[in-house]
mmCIF file of C-alpha atoms and ligand atoms in Angstrom:
data_model
loop_
_atom_site.group_PDB
_atom_site.id
_atom_site.type_symbol
_atom_site.label_atom_id
_atom_site.label_comp_id
_atom_site.label_asym_id
_atom_site.label_seq_id
_atom_site.Cartn_x
_atom_site.Cartn_y
_atom_site.Cartn_z
ATOM 1 C CA MET A 1 -22.904 47.158 -21.317
ATOM 2 C CA ASP A 2 -26.554 47.447 -20.346
ATOM 3 C CA ILE A 3 -27.003 47.664 -16.556
ATOM 4 C CA TYR A 4 -29.566 44.823 -16.648
ATOM 5 C CA GLY A 5 -27.122 42.493 -18.432
ATOM 6 C CA GLU A 6 -28.461 38.971 -18.937
ATOM 7 C CA TYR A 7 -31.673 39.767 -16.996
ATOM 8 C CA ARG A 8 -33.191 42.138 -19.575
ATOM 9 C CA GLU A 9 -35.107 39.392 -21.358
ATOM 10 C CA ALA A 10 -36.647 38.198 -18.056
ATOM 11 C CA LEU A 11 -37.670 41.770 -17.239
ATOM 12 C CA GLU A 12 -39.414 42.105 -20.612
ATOM 13 C CA GLN A 13 -41.255 38.822 -20.092
ATOM 14 C CA VAL A 14 -42.403 39.702 -16.572
ATOM 15 C CA MET A 15 -43.595 43.086 -17.746
ATOM 16 C CA GLU A 16 -45.563 41.519 -20.602
ATOM 17 C CA HIS A 17 -47.057 38.962 -18.206
ATOM 18 C CA LEU A 18 -48.356 41.734 -15.913
ATOM 19 C CA ALA A 19 -49.655 43.819 -18.816
ATOM 20 C CA GLU A 20 -51.459 40.788 -20.176
ATOM 21 C CA ALA A 21 -53.027 40.057 -16.774
ATOM 22 C CA ILE A 22 -54.302 43.661 -16.573
ATOM 23 C CA ARG A 23 -55.755 43.455 -20.099
ATOM 24 C CA ARG A 24 -57.446 40.170 -19.247
ATOM 25 C CA VAL A 25 -59.081 41.449 -16.058
ATOM 26 C CA SER A 26 -60.305 44.521 -17.901
ATOM 27 C CA GLU A 27 -61.761 42.437 -20.715
ATOM 28 C CA GLU A 28 -63.576 40.266 -18.187
ATOM 29 C CA ALA A 29 -65.044 43.386 -16.576
ATOM 30 C CA GLU A 30 -66.073 44.660 -20.022
ATOM 31 C CA LYS A 31 -68.000 41.435 -20.693
ATOM 32 C CA ARG A 32 -69.766 41.766 -17.341
ATOM 33 C CA THR A 33 -70.509 45.483 -17.279
ATOM 34 C CA GLY A 34 -69.990 46.793 -20.819
ATOM 35 C CA SER A 35 -67.021 48.865 -19.690
ATOM 36 C CA GLY A 36 -63.327 47.976 -19.272
ATOM 37 C CA LEU A 37 -61.372 48.841 -16.154
ATOM 38 C CA TYR A 38 -58.910 51.247 -17.662
ATOM 39 C CA GLU A 39 -58.622 54.039 -20.179
ATOM 40 C CA HIS A 40 -55.023 53.295 -21.023
ATOM 41 C CA LEU A 41 -52.109 51.146 -19.970
ATOM 42 C CA ILE A 42 -48.473 52.017 -20.536
ATOM 43 C CA TYR A 43 -45.345 50.171 -19.520
ATOM 44 C CA ARG A 44 -41.609 50.347 -19.884
ATOM 45 C CA ILE A 45 -38.296 49.020 -18.719
ATOM 46 C CA LYS A 46 -36.494 51.957 -17.142
ATOM 47 C CA GLY A 47 -33.821 53.086 -19.607
ATOM 48 C CA ASP A 48 -30.219 52.126 -18.984
ATOM 49 C CA GLU A 49 -29.083 55.697 -18.344
ATOM 50 C CA SER A 50 -32.004 56.659 -16.067
ATOM 51 C CA MET A 51 -31.456 53.482 -14.026
ATOM 52 C CA ARG A 52 -27.718 54.301 -13.737
ATOM 53 C CA GLU A 53 -28.612 57.841 -12.662
ATOM 54 C CA LYS A 54 -31.050 56.489 -10.042
ATOM 55 C CA CYS A 55 -28.310 54.163 -8.671
ATOM 56 C CA ARG A 56 -25.863 57.075 -8.505
ATOM 57 C CA LYS A 57 -28.413 59.244 -6.691
ATOM 58 C CA LYS A 58 -28.977 56.490 -4.143
ATOM 59 C CA GLY A 59 -25.220 56.002 -3.712
ATOM 60 C CA LEU A 60 -25.393 52.479 -5.160
ATOM 61 C CA PRO A 61 -22.898 50.844 -7.485
ATOM 62 C CA GLU A 62 -24.088 50.669 -11.123
ATOM 63 C CA THR A 63 -24.704 46.927 -11.165
ATOM 64 C CA ALA A 64 -27.555 44.561 -12.080
ATOM 65 C CA GLN A 65 -27.842 43.777 -8.358
ATOM 66 C CA SER A 66 -28.575 47.442 -7.567
ATOM 67 C CA ALA A 67 -30.890 47.837 -10.535
ATOM 68 C CA LEU A 68 -32.945 44.715 -9.764
ATOM 69 C CA VAL A 69 -32.916 44.424 -5.994
ATOM 70 C CA ALA A 70 -32.141 47.782 -4.344
ATOM 71 C CA VAL A 71 -34.111 49.775 -6.952
ATOM 72 C CA ARG A 72 -37.482 48.223 -7.566
ATOM 73 C CA ASP A 73 -38.923 50.098 -10.538
ATOM 74 C CA ALA A 74 -36.897 48.649 -13.411
ATOM 75 C CA ILE A 75 -40.244 47.336 -14.614
ATOM 76 C CA GLY A 76 -42.877 50.066 -14.507
ATOM 77 C CA LEU A 77 -46.523 49.913 -15.512
ATOM 78 C CA ARG A 78 -49.075 52.681 -15.299
ATOM 79 C CA VAL A 79 -52.783 51.923 -15.383
ATOM 80 C CA VAL A 80 -54.985 54.955 -16.012
ATOM 81 C CA CYS A 81 -58.597 54.263 -15.055
ATOM 82 C CA ARG A 82 -61.807 56.212 -15.570
ATOM 83 C CA PHE A 83 -63.135 55.788 -12.031
ATOM 84 C CA VAL A 84 -61.609 55.456 -8.563
ATOM 85 C CA ASP A 85 -63.356 52.115 -7.959
ATOM 86 C CA ASP A 86 -61.657 50.731 -11.074
ATOM 87 C CA VAL A 87 -58.235 51.643 -9.658
ATOM 88 C CA TYR A 88 -58.933 49.472 -6.622
ATOM 89 C CA ALA A 89 -60.460 46.680 -8.767
ATOM 90 C CA VAL A 90 -57.307 46.432 -10.886
ATOM 91 C CA ALA A 91 -55.091 46.605 -7.783
ATOM 92 C CA GLU A 92 -57.043 43.766 -6.117
ATOM 93 C CA ALA A 93 -56.802 41.655 -9.288
ATOM 94 C CA LEU A 94 -53.038 42.147 -9.459
ATOM 95 C CA LYS A 95 -52.594 41.241 -5.795
ATOM 96 C CA ALA A 96 -54.559 38.027 -6.369
ATOM 97 C CA LEU A 97 -52.418 36.823 -9.289
ATOM 98 C CA PRO A 98 -50.610 33.505 -8.678
ATOM 99 C CA GLY A 99 -46.894 33.995 -8.131
ATOM 100 C CA VAL A 100 -47.315 37.646 -7.250
ATOM 101 C CA ASN A 101 -46.615 39.094 -3.816
ATOM 102 C CA VAL A 102 -46.962 42.672 -2.651
ATOM 103 C CA ALA A 103 -43.575 43.978 -1.528
ATOM 104 C CA GLU A 104 -44.865 47.494 -0.863
ATOM 105 C CA GLU A 105 -48.126 49.357 -1.191
ATOM 106 C CA LYS A 106 -48.585 53.119 -1.107
ATOM 107 C CA ASP A 107 -52.127 54.431 -1.308
ATOM 108 C CA TYR A 108 -51.618 58.086 -2.180
ATOM 109 C CA ILE A 109 -55.353 58.277 -2.978
ATOM 110 C CA ARG A 110 -56.355 57.812 0.656
ATOM 111 C CA ASP A 111 -53.085 59.286 2.043
ATOM 112 C CA VAL A 112 -52.671 62.167 -0.377
ATOM 113 C CA LYS A 113 -49.131 63.572 -0.666
ATOM 114 C CA PRO A 114 -48.845 67.124 0.745
ATOM 115 C CA ASN A 115 -48.471 68.557 -2.774
ATOM 116 C CA GLY A 116 -51.791 66.946 -3.859
ATOM 117 C CA TYR A 117 -50.312 63.944 -5.734
ATOM 118 C CA ARG A 118 -52.770 61.063 -5.855
ATOM 119 C CA SER A 119 -52.052 57.584 -7.169
ATOM 120 C CA TYR A 120 -52.005 54.024 -5.922
ATOM 121 C CA HIS A 121 -48.553 52.446 -6.052
ATOM 122 C CA LEU A 122 -47.741 48.767 -5.786
ATOM 123 C CA ILE A 123 -44.302 47.207 -5.768
ATOM 124 C CA LEU A 124 -44.915 43.626 -6.755
ATOM 125 C CA SER A 125 -42.499 40.706 -6.465
ATOM 126 C CA VAL A 126 -43.238 38.409 -9.391
ATOM 127 C CA GLU A 127 -42.100 34.796 -9.605
ATOM 128 C CA ALA A 128 -40.973 33.852 -13.127
ATOM 129 C CA PRO A 129 -39.265 30.867 -14.809
ATOM 130 C CA PHE A 130 -35.920 32.633 -15.204
ATOM 131 C CA ALA A 131 -32.803 32.860 -13.062
ATOM 132 C CA ASP A 132 -32.697 36.078 -11.065
ATOM 133 C CA VAL A 133 -29.748 38.132 -9.875
ATOM 134 C CA ARG A 134 -29.699 36.265 -6.539
ATOM 135 C CA GLY A 135 -29.142 33.020 -8.480
ATOM 136 C CA GLU A 136 -32.621 31.620 -7.817
ATOM 137 C CA ASN A 137 -34.616 29.857 -10.531
ATOM 138 C CA PRO A 138 -37.566 30.395 -10.652
ATOM 139 C CA GLY A 139 -36.530 33.936 -9.943
ATOM 140 C CA HIS A 140 -38.271 36.920 -8.395
ATOM 141 C CA PHE A 141 -38.480 40.269 -10.155
ATOM 142 C CA TYR A 142 -39.825 43.560 -8.835
ATOM 143 C CA ALA A 143 -42.293 45.676 -10.771
ATOM 144 C CA GLU A 144 -43.769 49.036 -9.874
ATOM 145 C CA VAL A 145 -47.401 49.544 -10.819
ATOM 146 C CA GLN A 146 -48.914 53.021 -10.617
ATOM 147 C CA LEU A 147 -52.710 53.100 -10.796
ATOM 148 C CA ARG A 148 -54.641 56.333 -11.055
ATOM 149 C CA THR A 149 -57.678 57.987 -12.609
ATOM 150 C CA ILE A 150 -57.529 60.115 -15.752
ATOM 151 C CA ALA A 151 -57.896 63.207 -13.553
ATOM 152 C CA MET A 152 -55.032 62.169 -11.288
ATOM 153 C CA ASP A 153 -52.892 61.346 -14.317
ATOM 154 C CA SER A 154 -53.483 64.730 -15.988
ATOM 155 C CA TRP A 155 -52.524 66.498 -12.788
ATOM 156 C CA ALA A 156 -49.368 64.371 -12.288
ATOM 157 C CA ALA A 157 -48.237 64.975 -15.876
ATOM 158 C CA LEU A 158 -48.640 68.739 -15.617
ATOM 159 C CA GLU A 159 -47.151 68.968 -12.140
ATOM 160 C CA HIS A 160 -44.174 66.858 -13.249
ATOM 161 C CA GLU A 161 -43.572 69.105 -16.249
ATOM 162 C CA MET A 162 -43.929 72.378 -14.350
ATOM 163 C CA MET A 163 -42.331 71.602 -10.983
ATOM 164 C CA TYR A 164 -39.965 68.693 -11.400
ATOM 165 C CA LYS A 165 -37.242 70.086 -13.582
ATOM 166 C CA HIS A 166 -37.828 73.815 -13.394
ATOM 167 C CA ASP A 167 -36.703 76.215 -10.778
ATOM 168 C CA ALA A 168 -39.916 78.186 -10.971
ATOM 169 C CA PRO A 169 -40.267 81.606 -9.360
ATOM 170 C CA ASN A 170 -43.132 81.978 -6.804
ATOM 171 C CA ARG A 171 -42.749 78.304 -6.019
ATOM 172 C CA LYS A 172 -44.800 78.588 -2.817
ATOM 173 C CA LEU A 173 -47.772 80.148 -4.605
ATOM 174 C CA LEU A 174 -47.556 77.704 -7.514
ATOM 175 C CA THR A 175 -47.426 74.755 -5.109
ATOM 176 C CA ALA A 176 -50.554 75.997 -3.328
ATOM 177 C CA GLU A 177 -52.364 76.531 -6.643
ATOM 178 C CA LEU A 178 -51.406 73.060 -7.865
ATOM 179 C CA LYS A 179 -52.666 71.554 -4.587
ATOM 180 C CA ARG A 180 -55.995 73.392 -5.071
ATOM 181 C CA CYS A 181 -56.279 71.985 -8.642
ATOM 182 C CA ALA A 182 -55.521 68.449 -7.369
ATOM 183 C CA ASP A 183 -58.250 68.745 -4.743
ATOM 184 C CA GLU A 184 -60.780 70.071 -7.279
ATOM 185 C CA LEU A 185 -59.992 67.171 -9.634
ATOM 186 C CA ALA A 186 -60.368 64.720 -6.761
ATOM 187 C CA SER A 187 -63.780 66.186 -6.017
ATOM 188 C CA CYS A 188 -64.742 65.632 -9.709
ATOM 189 C CA ASP A 189 -63.542 62.009 -9.416
ATOM 190 C CA VAL A 190 -65.914 61.502 -6.454
ATOM 191 C CA SER A 191 -68.821 63.043 -8.422
ATOM 192 C CA MET A 192 -68.074 60.925 -11.519
ATOM 193 C CA GLN A 193 -67.954 57.793 -9.400
ATOM 194 C CA THR A 194 -71.294 58.708 -7.774
ATOM 195 C CA ILE A 195 -72.878 59.327 -11.200
ATOM 196 C CA ARG A 196 -71.677 55.947 -12.492
ATOM 197 C CA ASN A 197 -72.953 54.199 -9.360
ATOM 198 C CA MET A 198 -76.374 55.787 -9.897
ATOM 199 C CA ILE A 199 -76.408 54.759 -13.571
ATOM 200 C CA ARG A 200 -75.505 51.198 -12.606
ATOM 201 C CA GLY A 201 -78.102 51.247 -9.844
ATOM 202 C CA GLU A 202 -75.401 50.759 -7.211
ATOM 203 C CA GLY A 203 -76.614 53.516 -4.888
ATOM 204 C CA GLY A 204 -75.318 57.051 -4.631
ATOM 205 C CA ILE A 205 -77.289 60.116 -3.602
HETATM 206 P P1 LIG B 1 -39.619 58.503 -12.443
HETATM 207 O O1 LIG B 1 -38.704 59.187 -13.365
HETATM 208 O O2 LIG B 1 -41.069 58.871 -12.681
HETATM 209 O O3 LIG B 1 -39.412 57.009 -12.302
HETATM 210 P P2 LIG B 1 -38.365 55.466 -5.185
HETATM 211 O O4 LIG B 1 -38.747 55.193 -6.629
HETATM 212 O O5 LIG B 1 -38.786 54.339 -4.235
HETATM 213 O O6 LIG B 1 -36.944 55.904 -5.024
HETATM 214 P P3 LIG B 1 -40.259 57.028 -3.759
HETATM 215 O O7 LIG B 1 -40.441 58.532 -3.739
HETATM 216 O O8 LIG B 1 -40.045 56.356 -2.459
HETATM 217 O O9 LIG B 1 -39.161 56.741 -4.828
HETATM 218 O O10 LIG B 1 -41.513 56.286 -4.385
HETATM 219 P P4 LIG B 1 -42.953 56.781 -4.682
HETATM 220 O O11 LIG B 1 -43.395 57.859 -3.713
HETATM 221 O O12 LIG B 1 -43.781 55.540 -4.736
HETATM 222 O O13 LIG B 1 -42.819 57.459 -6.104
HETATM 223 C C1 LIG B 1 -42.465 56.716 -7.217
HETATM 224 C C2 LIG B 1 -42.920 57.406 -8.485
HETATM 225 O O14 LIG B 1 -44.219 57.999 -8.332
HETATM 226 C C3 LIG B 1 -42.030 58.547 -8.927
HETATM 227 O O15 LIG B 1 -40.973 58.029 -9.661
HETATM 228 C C4 LIG B 1 -42.989 59.354 -9.828
HETATM 229 O O16 LIG B 1 -43.129 58.724 -11.102
HETATM 230 C C5 LIG B 1 -44.288 59.208 -9.084
HETATM 231 N N1 LIG B 1 -44.466 60.330 -8.137
HETATM 232 C C6 LIG B 1 -44.309 60.270 -6.783
HETATM 233 N N2 LIG B 1 -44.567 61.466 -6.228
HETATM 234 C C7 LIG B 1 -44.901 62.314 -7.240
HETATM 235 C C8 LIG B 1 -45.285 63.680 -7.306
HETATM 236 O O17 LIG B 1 -45.354 64.393 -6.285
HETATM 237 N N3 LIG B 1 -45.568 64.215 -8.520
HETATM 238 C C9 LIG B 1 -45.521 63.471 -9.664
HETATM 239 N N4 LIG B 1 -45.813 64.066 -10.817
HETATM 240 N N5 LIG B 1 -45.110 62.165 -9.660
HETATM 241 C C10 LIG B 1 -44.837 61.601 -8.467
HETATM 242 P P5 LIG B 1 -39.496 58.656 -9.630
HETATM 243 O O18 LIG B 1 -38.570 57.572 -9.313
HETATM 244 O O19 LIG B 1 -39.472 59.887 -8.758
HETATM 245 O O20 LIG B 1 -39.244 59.141 -11.052
#
């Protein structure tokens, strides 16, 4: 039996609702400025087995209650933007959506992780017209939204592949090198943002 049980359909609907809101806000920006707010948007319901594994790792029973309340990334969306300002624009638009509350916010762009990881994470609590696992209707469902630039996303993908699963030799050196790459990419992000601001006549150097 799927760990999400009867709540899977609600999760799909909430995820689609958020994805649609992100598309809409980007289309509005495109009409105003000629450019949308993101390069790509991906989303998924965490697979049954990876959610069970996450519950086990956290010492939680493998139940819908754990998967939907204690773990809060059953619904996951990733918004990959071209510019840092667009990351914050999408985040602000999400926070302003009716029926959406911010349960947690981690700005790893301003507070960079020691390994160089940069991304803006939101855990949203979304009200929806379905019963939730607490028995409330309308219910509340958590969703994790990761927002980052293309540069941050490339780094995270490569770092994840190289460091996450593998027991690499020279780990200390590799970690330092990856941090250097992350910082160089962040510096490019700042330059790209400045160039766009100048093109749009919004200041800069
Ligand atoms: P997966 O398989 O990607 O879902 P929590 O999810 O609350 O238990 P935590 O660490 O408190 O975990 O949350 P945080 O810091 O917001 O990180 C959540 C997700 O961000 C991670 O999911 C990763 O996808 C991503 N992430 C965080 N730190 C790093 C990092 O250093 N490198 C890379 N490449 N990705 C990172 P999960 O659950 O770890 O795994």
